[in-house]
Amino acid sequence: MKTRVVRVDPVHPAPGALREAGEVLRGGGLVAFPTETVYGLGADALNPAAVRRIFAAKGRPGDNPLIIHVADRESLAGLVKEVPEAARALMDRFWPGPLTLVLPKAELVPDEVTAGLATVAVRMPNHRVALGLIAAAGVPVAAPSANRSGRPSPTTAAHVWEDLGGRVEFILDAGPTGVGVESTVVDLTGPRPVVLRPGGLALEDLRQVAGEVTVDPALLGREVDRPRSPGLKYTHYAPKAPLTLIEPGPGVAPQVVGEAAWRAVREVLAASPHKPVGLLFLRENLPRHREAASATATAFLLAELNQDAGAPPATVLALEAGPATDPAQVASRLFAALRWFDAAGVAAIVAEGISPEGLGFAVMNRLRKAAGAVVRV
Ligand code: AMP
Ligand code: MG
């Protein structure tokens, strides 16, 4: 299949491009589009055949339900059975935005979207291109992240092309997304809100409006037989190279994380001297890594996301994640960094973790899912 890629301005997208992409959706086709979180892969949510094509293009397991995206609250009427008061308050405060609500589903919603569940996940994205596309299509848009299943979510159109070029009709390219991690998913079908997936809306913000909010036990590292969000049971966000996560305990300083990361890097170098090793480091640790490298005569290359990947063997290929004090910045760079290390052909990745506060909760959730090994410090 030929994939058409059209660049649009993120703030003032050309109406012609949105109309064209909207027609593809109405005709049962697949359109990848930017949201404020990550790029989504959209299909007409009320067309079962179109929705099935999303699963085929992504290689997504059929029992992992999709989020339906709307451009206005009126469109919810046909999708959910009822909008409880708690949901209304959350929408008032956080829509459009990175918050997905799980509500009892209306008859109209095909089982393909919800994987047969009695509930449906809905969200209004905070991106002019996404909202314009949904409005132009005139239908609700089912859209998971626009990556092949198991790969890190795409934060640029180039990432989408890498995974889905030739598998979808249309890609709207509006440059890099802002938030960088997927939406926060909250189940509102019980007596109190339950976070099923941490994401672009911080738990602290959610609690300001929703009061007592619980967190699905699966997110706290406890093993559960049947996670309530089916997506949670799949490995996700995994780069091709094995990733070791350095996870700080409460109050542990970035420097301590950096020391453990450097030890892990040295171990990888000793085991695989014929490839570079990737280090995703916290800004606070750059001076100490440079010093440690020179003290041990280790080749150290400070790389940048927007440069071409690549380095000689036995080099520490270091990418800055952002400051430990700015989890939003770390979130926005995370998936791009994982893909960048893959392109560089590193033997392994060592990632310095942050405290699970604010967007740090989502960052650490994604890193844990990507990690083959976790070192707690
Ligand atoms: P993605 O769009 O790829 O970011 O994935 C959507 C996430 O929302 C997955 O983790 C799904 O399991 C979750 N999800 C979608 N619909 C529901 C639902 N009805 N109940 C619980 N979780 C859902
Ligand atoms: Mg996804």
XYZ file of C-alpha atoms and ligand atoms in Angstrom:
401
model
C 0.000 0.000 0.000
C 1.181 3.516 -0.759
C 1.296 5.730 2.321
C 0.655 9.421 1.754
C 2.555 11.707 4.154
C 1.328 15.292 4.419
C 3.008 17.962 6.538
C 0.696 20.313 8.360
C 1.217 23.212 10.696
C 0.544 22.011 14.287
C -1.341 25.197 15.208
C -2.950 26.215 11.907
C -3.297 22.991 9.905
C -4.410 23.451 6.287
C -8.130 22.588 6.104
C -7.564 20.818 2.768
C -5.180 18.303 4.333
C -7.570 17.613 7.217
C -10.476 17.179 4.784
C -8.489 14.730 2.688
C -7.436 12.700 5.738
C -10.985 12.878 7.120
C -12.298 11.349 3.899
C -9.825 8.486 4.215
C -11.221 7.788 7.711
C -14.832 8.004 6.528
C -13.978 5.575 3.741
C -12.716 2.944 6.210
C -9.007 3.794 5.849
C -6.257 4.345 8.425
C -4.796 7.766 9.247
C -1.877 8.355 11.632
C -2.107 11.750 13.299
C -0.429 13.764 16.051
C -1.981 14.316 19.461
C -0.404 16.191 22.370
C 0.754 12.857 23.840
C 2.026 10.616 20.998
C 1.002 9.920 17.375
C -2.199 7.871 17.072
C -3.354 5.433 14.393
C -6.967 6.293 13.672
C -9.946 4.529 12.110
C -13.701 5.192 12.124
C -14.641 3.819 15.556
C -18.102 2.792 14.362
C -16.810 0.763 11.403
C -15.773 -2.729 12.622
C -13.840 -3.569 9.451
C -11.841 -0.347 9.696
C -11.105 -0.997 13.382
C -9.911 -4.522 12.581
C -7.426 -2.990 10.161
C -5.809 -1.078 13.070
C -5.101 -4.368 14.834
C -3.695 -5.894 11.636
C -1.460 -2.893 10.827
C -0.040 -2.770 14.358
C 0.113 -6.504 15.007
C -1.886 -5.671 18.140
C -3.484 -8.508 20.152
C -7.255 -8.457 19.604
C -7.992 -8.439 23.340
C -6.338 -5.025 23.899
C -9.096 -2.399 23.521
C -8.740 1.001 21.830
C -9.394 4.556 22.990
C -12.088 6.472 21.078
C -11.125 10.076 20.347
C -13.773 12.788 20.066
C -13.608 16.474 19.091
C -16.488 17.572 21.342
C -18.414 16.303 24.357
C -21.678 16.015 22.426
C -20.194 13.078 20.486
C -20.029 11.060 23.705
C -23.795 10.632 23.652
C -23.678 7.759 21.170
C -20.618 6.131 22.696
C -21.244 5.845 26.439
C -24.310 4.815 28.419
C -23.976 7.595 30.939
C -21.591 10.308 32.027
C -21.372 10.194 35.832
C -20.841 13.409 37.805
C -17.192 12.503 38.546
C -16.505 12.152 34.819
C -18.155 15.482 34.091
C -15.935 17.258 36.621
C -12.801 15.667 35.173
C -13.776 16.630 31.614
C -14.514 20.205 32.737
C -11.027 20.502 34.135
C -8.833 18.354 31.899
C -10.437 18.080 28.438
C -9.103 18.530 25.902
C -6.051 16.864 27.401
C -4.083 13.703 28.202
C -6.856 12.057 30.239
C -8.770 8.974 29.038
C -11.968 7.999 30.839
C -13.317 4.450 30.964
C -17.136 4.495 31.060
C -19.997 2.020 30.453
C -20.296 1.615 26.685
C -23.327 2.298 24.490
C -24.752 -0.386 22.166
C -23.453 1.431 19.106
C -19.774 0.847 19.897
C -18.504 -2.267 18.104
C -16.920 -5.079 20.137
C -13.793 -4.712 17.988
C -13.072 -1.380 19.719
C -13.600 -2.552 23.286
C -12.335 -6.116 22.886
C -15.752 -7.280 23.990
C -15.713 -5.345 27.284
C -18.846 -3.619 28.601
C -16.829 -0.416 28.965
C -15.287 2.011 26.501
C -12.307 4.369 26.838
C -12.838 7.932 25.564
C -10.672 11.030 25.287
C -10.594 14.493 23.726
C -7.002 15.217 22.625
C -5.505 18.680 23.029
C -4.068 19.103 19.544
C -5.453 21.222 16.715
C -4.584 18.611 14.088
C -6.263 15.774 15.994
C -9.370 17.834 16.751
C -9.538 19.162 13.185
C -9.156 15.670 11.745
C -11.892 14.174 13.924
C -14.223 17.058 13.080
C -13.440 16.720 9.361
C -14.084 12.967 9.489
C -17.405 13.558 11.241
C -17.055 10.242 13.075
C -15.523 9.247 16.431
C -11.969 8.006 15.858
C -10.613 4.854 17.513
C -6.874 5.309 17.857
C -4.138 3.445 19.702
C -0.545 4.682 19.480
C 0.778 4.519 15.904
C 3.585 2.018 16.510
C 3.968 -1.661 15.740
C 2.764 -3.512 18.833
C 5.486 -3.755 21.502
C 7.622 -0.895 20.125
C 8.015 2.481 21.841
C 5.163 4.853 20.991
C 5.910 7.319 18.187
C 6.523 10.966 19.033
C 7.375 12.020 15.471
C 5.935 11.197 12.041
C 9.303 9.614 11.172
C 8.753 7.096 14.003
C 5.303 6.312 12.541
C 6.809 5.826 9.088
C 9.493 3.521 10.531
C 6.812 1.210 11.979
C 3.809 1.627 9.679
C 5.041 2.972 6.329
C 3.234 0.942 3.618
C 0.645 -0.306 6.121
C -1.578 2.770 6.429
C -3.151 5.165 3.914
C -2.196 8.482 5.411
C 0.217 10.108 7.891
C -0.356 13.685 9.054
C 3.053 15.090 10.052
C 2.863 18.053 12.434
C 6.323 17.666 13.996
C 7.188 16.207 17.405
C 4.444 15.755 20.006
C 4.676 17.725 23.250
C 3.903 15.428 26.175
C 5.699 12.352 24.844
C 3.961 9.668 26.937
C 0.437 8.356 26.390
C -2.683 9.572 28.208
C -3.545 8.716 31.789
C -6.336 6.091 31.762
C -8.898 6.320 34.586
C -11.717 3.845 35.194
C -14.884 5.627 36.353
C -17.219 2.651 36.389
C -16.696 1.857 40.092
C -17.409 3.719 43.347
C -14.182 5.706 43.036
C -11.780 6.504 40.191
C -9.030 3.964 39.521
C -5.926 4.810 37.503
C -5.336 1.957 35.068
C -2.389 3.544 33.303
C -0.262 6.487 34.465
C 0.346 8.985 31.681
C 0.460 12.591 30.573
C -1.830 13.832 33.348
C -0.121 13.595 36.752
C -1.825 11.684 39.555
C -1.398 14.756 41.775
C -3.459 16.877 39.330
C -6.105 14.196 38.996
C -6.500 14.012 42.775
C -7.114 17.757 42.989
C -10.343 17.285 41.080
C -11.343 13.669 41.723
C -10.357 13.485 45.407
C -9.615 9.942 46.439
C -8.145 8.104 43.469
C -6.778 4.582 43.707
C -4.082 3.086 41.524
C -4.416 -0.325 39.892
C -2.206 -2.766 41.887
C -0.567 -3.831 38.620
C 1.072 -0.370 38.499
C 2.678 -0.679 41.882
C 4.839 -3.571 40.840
C 2.588 -6.210 42.382
C 1.776 -9.236 40.292
C -1.895 -9.536 39.422
C -3.626 -12.346 37.549
C -6.056 -10.222 35.619
C -5.066 -6.585 35.130
C -8.136 -4.377 34.679
C -6.599 -2.598 31.731
C -5.957 -5.431 29.298
C -3.052 -3.521 27.747
C -1.101 -3.771 30.987
C -0.313 -7.421 30.604
C 1.692 -6.942 27.409
C 5.349 -5.983 27.223
C 5.506 -2.512 25.814
C 7.784 0.232 24.733
C 10.642 -2.170 24.300
C 13.655 -1.040 22.294
C 15.528 -3.801 20.459
C 18.559 -3.528 22.765
C 18.200 -4.895 26.310
C 17.626 -2.076 28.773
C 18.827 -1.856 32.365
C 16.908 0.628 34.493
C 18.494 2.236 37.543
C 15.561 2.881 39.879
C 16.068 5.285 42.782
C 14.304 4.702 46.098
C 12.585 7.603 47.896
C 14.904 10.575 48.368
C 17.855 8.990 46.532
C 19.955 11.657 44.770
C 20.625 11.628 40.991
C 24.349 11.246 41.738
C 23.713 7.846 43.349
C 21.713 6.815 40.280
C 24.604 8.008 38.120
C 27.157 5.913 39.995
C 25.084 2.758 39.583
C 24.473 3.589 35.911
C 28.187 3.960 35.262
C 28.868 0.574 36.884
C 26.215 -0.999 34.648
C 27.719 0.689 31.576
C 31.174 -0.695 32.415
C 29.707 -4.184 32.717
C 28.120 -3.941 29.282
C 31.370 -2.628 27.780
C 33.287 -5.530 29.289
C 30.792 -8.037 27.901
C 30.275 -6.455 24.441
C 33.377 -4.504 23.392
C 32.389 -4.610 19.704
C 29.426 -2.259 19.915
C 28.646 1.080 21.542
C 26.608 1.121 24.729
C 23.744 3.571 25.220
C 23.493 5.684 28.370
C 20.326 7.693 29.002
C 21.530 10.046 31.712
C 20.172 12.783 33.935
C 21.542 16.266 33.291
C 22.873 16.428 36.843
C 25.227 13.541 36.086
C 27.024 14.753 32.966
C 30.137 16.084 34.767
C 30.571 12.883 36.777
C 30.190 10.652 33.703
C 32.730 12.725 31.777
C 35.147 12.444 34.687
C 34.582 8.722 35.135
C 35.144 8.209 31.409
C 38.414 10.096 31.355
C 39.622 8.407 34.550
C 39.076 4.981 32.956
C 40.115 5.949 29.393
C 36.637 5.108 28.145
C 35.437 6.679 24.889
C 32.472 8.929 25.720
C 30.325 10.584 23.068
C 27.675 13.113 24.010
C 24.941 12.597 21.421
C 21.841 14.576 20.496
C 18.412 13.298 19.549
C 18.324 15.339 16.366
C 21.697 14.070 15.157
C 22.154 10.895 13.178
C 22.705 7.897 15.409
C 25.979 6.000 15.199
C 29.229 5.547 17.124
C 32.374 3.400 17.049
C 32.496 0.199 19.142
C 33.329 0.404 22.848
C 31.997 3.946 23.062
C 29.583 5.173 25.676
C 26.922 6.843 23.554
C 25.292 9.236 25.988
C 21.936 10.971 25.482
C 20.537 13.411 27.996
C 17.090 12.492 29.329
C 16.632 15.901 30.976
C 17.080 17.090 34.542
C 15.883 14.805 37.357
C 13.878 17.791 38.578
C 11.923 18.081 35.294
C 10.010 14.818 34.708
C 7.930 16.469 31.958
C 11.066 17.012 29.928
C 12.206 13.437 30.535
C 8.760 12.211 29.415
C 8.894 14.226 26.203
C 12.269 12.736 25.210
C 11.863 9.170 26.466
C 10.441 7.247 23.489
C 12.483 9.169 20.932
C 15.606 8.302 22.937
C 14.785 4.573 22.990
C 14.258 4.559 19.223
C 17.410 6.610 18.705
C 19.515 4.041 20.599
C 18.066 1.294 18.422
C 19.054 3.207 15.287
C 22.570 3.560 16.724
C 22.845 -0.219 17.088
C 23.906 -0.178 20.747
C 24.660 -3.454 22.549
C 22.515 -2.396 25.491
C 20.932 0.654 27.067
C 21.409 1.828 30.642
C 18.724 4.311 31.733
C 18.895 6.538 34.798
C 15.504 6.616 36.534
C 13.766 9.455 38.350
C 11.409 9.811 41.279
C 7.824 8.687 40.464
C 6.335 12.135 41.151
C 4.338 14.173 38.638
C 5.000 12.790 35.151
C 7.800 10.753 36.743
C 5.179 8.098 37.565
C 4.449 7.570 33.852
C 8.145 7.777 32.921
C 9.112 5.076 35.428
C 6.125 2.915 34.411
C 7.254 2.987 30.757
C 10.915 2.426 31.637
C 10.055 -0.552 33.851
C 8.069 -2.056 31.000
C 10.976 -1.501 28.625
C 13.549 -2.887 31.063
C 14.929 -6.420 31.061
C 16.673 -5.701 34.376
C 16.068 -3.225 37.176
C 18.804 -2.125 39.588
C 17.344 -0.524 42.728
C 19.504 2.030 44.512
P -2.937 2.801 23.467
O -4.016 3.508 22.763
O -2.073 1.962 22.577
O -2.140 3.774 24.256
O -3.627 1.806 24.492
C -4.860 2.096 25.099
C -4.843 1.688 26.544
O -6.145 1.898 27.102
C -4.503 0.231 26.724
O -3.687 0.080 27.879
C -5.874 -0.397 26.916
O -5.816 -1.609 27.616
C -6.608 0.694 27.689
N -8.068 0.579 27.498
C -8.777 0.857 26.393
N -10.089 0.600 26.573
C -10.217 0.150 27.832
C -11.336 -0.294 28.622
N -12.555 -0.328 28.124
N -11.097 -0.705 29.887
C -9.852 -0.666 30.392
N -8.750 -0.258 29.689
C -8.935 0.145 28.434
Mg 0.118 1.838 22.572
